[in-house]
Coordinates of C-alpha atoms in Angstrom, one line a residue:
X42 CA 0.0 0.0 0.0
X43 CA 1.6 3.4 -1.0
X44 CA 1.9 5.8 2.0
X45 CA 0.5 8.6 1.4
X46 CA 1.4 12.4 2.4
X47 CA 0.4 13.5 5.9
X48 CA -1.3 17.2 5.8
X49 CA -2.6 18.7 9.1
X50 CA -4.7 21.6 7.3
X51 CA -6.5 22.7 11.0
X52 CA -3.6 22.2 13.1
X53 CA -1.7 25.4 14.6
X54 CA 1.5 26.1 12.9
X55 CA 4.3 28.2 14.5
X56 CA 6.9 29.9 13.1
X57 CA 10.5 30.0 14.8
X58 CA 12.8 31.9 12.5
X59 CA 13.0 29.5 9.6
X60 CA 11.5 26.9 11.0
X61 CA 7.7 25.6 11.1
X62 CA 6.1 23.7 13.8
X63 CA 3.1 22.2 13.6
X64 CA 1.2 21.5 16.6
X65 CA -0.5 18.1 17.3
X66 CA -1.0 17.3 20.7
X67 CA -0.5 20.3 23.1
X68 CA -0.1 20.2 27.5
X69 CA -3.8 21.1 27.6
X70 CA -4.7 18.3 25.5
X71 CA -2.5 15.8 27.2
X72 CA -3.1 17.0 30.7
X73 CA 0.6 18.5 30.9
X74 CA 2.3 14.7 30.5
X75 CA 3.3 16.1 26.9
X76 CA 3.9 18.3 23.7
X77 CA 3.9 16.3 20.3
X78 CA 4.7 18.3 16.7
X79 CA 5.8 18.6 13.3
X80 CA 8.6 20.0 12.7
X81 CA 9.6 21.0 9.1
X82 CA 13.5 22.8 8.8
X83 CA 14.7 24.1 5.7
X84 CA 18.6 23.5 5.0
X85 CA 20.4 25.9 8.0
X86 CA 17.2 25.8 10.2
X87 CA 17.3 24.9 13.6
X88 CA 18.6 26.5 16.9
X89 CA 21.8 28.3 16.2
X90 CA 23.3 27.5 20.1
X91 CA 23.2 24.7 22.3
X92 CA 20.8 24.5 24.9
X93 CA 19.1 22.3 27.7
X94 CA 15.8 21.4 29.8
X95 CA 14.5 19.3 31.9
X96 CA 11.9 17.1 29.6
X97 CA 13.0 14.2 27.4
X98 CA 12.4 14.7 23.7
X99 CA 12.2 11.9 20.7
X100 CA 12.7 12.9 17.1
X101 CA 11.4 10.4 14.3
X102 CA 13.1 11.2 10.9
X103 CA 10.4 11.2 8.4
X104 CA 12.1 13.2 5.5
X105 CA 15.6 14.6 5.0
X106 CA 18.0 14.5 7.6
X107 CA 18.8 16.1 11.1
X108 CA 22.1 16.5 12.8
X109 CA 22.1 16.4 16.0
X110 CA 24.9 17.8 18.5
X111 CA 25.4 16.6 22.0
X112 CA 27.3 17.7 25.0
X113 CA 29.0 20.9 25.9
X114 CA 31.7 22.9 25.3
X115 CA 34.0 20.9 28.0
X116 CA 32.5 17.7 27.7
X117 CA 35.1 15.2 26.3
X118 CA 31.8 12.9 25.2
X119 CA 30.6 16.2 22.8
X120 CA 29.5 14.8 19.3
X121 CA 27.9 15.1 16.3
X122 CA 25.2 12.8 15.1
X123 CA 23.4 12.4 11.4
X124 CA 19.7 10.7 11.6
X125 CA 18.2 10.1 8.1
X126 CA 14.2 8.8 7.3
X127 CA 13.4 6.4 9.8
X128 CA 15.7 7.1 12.2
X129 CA 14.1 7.4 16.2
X130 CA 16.5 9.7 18.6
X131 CA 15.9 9.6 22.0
X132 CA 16.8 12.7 24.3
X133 CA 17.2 12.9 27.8
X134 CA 16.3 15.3 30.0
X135 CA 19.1 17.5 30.9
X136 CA 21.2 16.4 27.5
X137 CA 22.9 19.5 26.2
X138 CA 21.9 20.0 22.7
X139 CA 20.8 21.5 19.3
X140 CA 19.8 20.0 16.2
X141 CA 20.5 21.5 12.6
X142 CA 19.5 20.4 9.1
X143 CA 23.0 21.0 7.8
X144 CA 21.6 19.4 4.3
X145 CA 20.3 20.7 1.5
X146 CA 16.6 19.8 1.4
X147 CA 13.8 20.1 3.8
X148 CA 13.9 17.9 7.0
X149 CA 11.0 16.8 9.1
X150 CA 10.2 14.7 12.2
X151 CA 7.5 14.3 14.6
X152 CA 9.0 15.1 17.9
X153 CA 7.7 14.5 21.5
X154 CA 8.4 16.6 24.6
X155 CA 7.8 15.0 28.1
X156 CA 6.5 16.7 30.2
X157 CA 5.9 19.3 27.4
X158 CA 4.9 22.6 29.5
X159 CA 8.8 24.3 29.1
X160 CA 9.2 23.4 25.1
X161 CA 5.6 24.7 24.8
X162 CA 6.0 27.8 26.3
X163 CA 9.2 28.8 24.6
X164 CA 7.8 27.9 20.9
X165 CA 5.2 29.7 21.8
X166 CA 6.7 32.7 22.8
X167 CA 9.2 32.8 19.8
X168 CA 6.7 32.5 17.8
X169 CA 4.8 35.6 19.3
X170 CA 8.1 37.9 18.7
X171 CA 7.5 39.9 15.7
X172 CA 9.7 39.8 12.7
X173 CA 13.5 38.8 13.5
X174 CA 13.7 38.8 16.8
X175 CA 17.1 39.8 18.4
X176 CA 19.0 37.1 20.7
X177 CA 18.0 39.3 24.1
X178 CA 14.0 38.6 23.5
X179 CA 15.5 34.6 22.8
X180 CA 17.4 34.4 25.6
X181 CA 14.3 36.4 27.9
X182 CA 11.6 33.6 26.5
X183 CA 14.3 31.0 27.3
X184 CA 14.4 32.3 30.9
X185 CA 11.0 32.4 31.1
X186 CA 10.3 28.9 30.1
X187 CA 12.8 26.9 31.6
X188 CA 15.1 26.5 28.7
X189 CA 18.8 27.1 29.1
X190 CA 20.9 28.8 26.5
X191 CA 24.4 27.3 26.6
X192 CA 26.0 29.2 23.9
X193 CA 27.5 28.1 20.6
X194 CA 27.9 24.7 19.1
X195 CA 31.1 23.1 20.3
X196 CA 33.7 22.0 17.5
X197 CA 33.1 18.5 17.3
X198 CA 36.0 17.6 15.1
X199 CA 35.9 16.6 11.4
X200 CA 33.0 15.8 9.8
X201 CA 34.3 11.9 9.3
X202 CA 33.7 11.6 13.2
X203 CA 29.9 11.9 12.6
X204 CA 28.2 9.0 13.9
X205 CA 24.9 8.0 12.0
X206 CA 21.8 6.8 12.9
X207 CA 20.2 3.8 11.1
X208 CA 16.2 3.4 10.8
X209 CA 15.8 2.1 14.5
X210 CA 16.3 3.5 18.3
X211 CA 20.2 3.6 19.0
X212 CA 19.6 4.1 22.3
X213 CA 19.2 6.7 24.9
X214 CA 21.5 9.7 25.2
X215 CA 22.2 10.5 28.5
X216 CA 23.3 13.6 30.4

């Protein structure tokens, strides 16, 4: 049977910079346990720092690919990781992060946040800032919502260090 394409036409979609996030389950919905979306990234969307919070999160690749980096600045463990179609990544709470599309097509996943009250809040606010906002009303919505901003993405080394992710959970990335 052919799979066909996925539309939400009544869903809320927010905008975050480049990005666009469509909502499909939301805290009030899911009495707080969680925040599920869509999340469609052209090539150079995604968060340009690193940053942190307290809920898990799981991406599942459905188109293009994500990259993924992990750990901090100091953390000898830092890396970078490529997830394709198919591919499930597991956050945990706590994990510094970001995630990129650092390809040249569209990327999307459906991603989970659990509890999903901080990641919520924060999209929501972003998306209320008009036009470009500047890092200071980022970094104010951050605050507000329980996200910490970390600051730029670490070197990770050379590209050939990348590990990828196959079409199947590699496992949980701890703190």
């Amino acid at each position: 049977m052919d799979k066909l394409p996925v539309d939400y036409p009544t869903a809320e979609r927010l905008r975050t910079g480049p990005d666009e996030v469509t909502v499909l389950a939301t805290g009030e919905q899911t009495g707080g346990a969680l925040f599920a979306v869509q999340i469609r990234m052209p090539p150079g969307g995604g968060p340009p720092v690193m940053h942190r919070h307290d809920p898990g999160e799981v991406y599942y690749v459905t188109s293009g690919e994500f990259t993924f980096y992990l750990g901090g600045a100091d953390d000898p463990g830092r890396r970078r990781v490529t997830a394709g179609v198919g591919a499930v990544v597991p956050l945990a709470g706590g994990t510094p992060h970001t995630v990129r599309n650092e390809s040249d097509r569209d990327a999307v996943a459906f991603v989970v946040h659990a509890p999903g009250a901080p990641m919520e809040g924060f999209l929501r606010a972003v998306a209320a800032l008009d036009g470009e906002p500047g890092m200071d009303e980022i970094l104010a919505a951050a605050a507000r919502t329980g996200i910490e901003m970390l600051g730029p993405i670490p070197d990770v080394g050379p590209r050939d260090d990348t590990t990828v992710i196959r079409p199947t959970v590699e496992g949980v990335f701890n703190r």
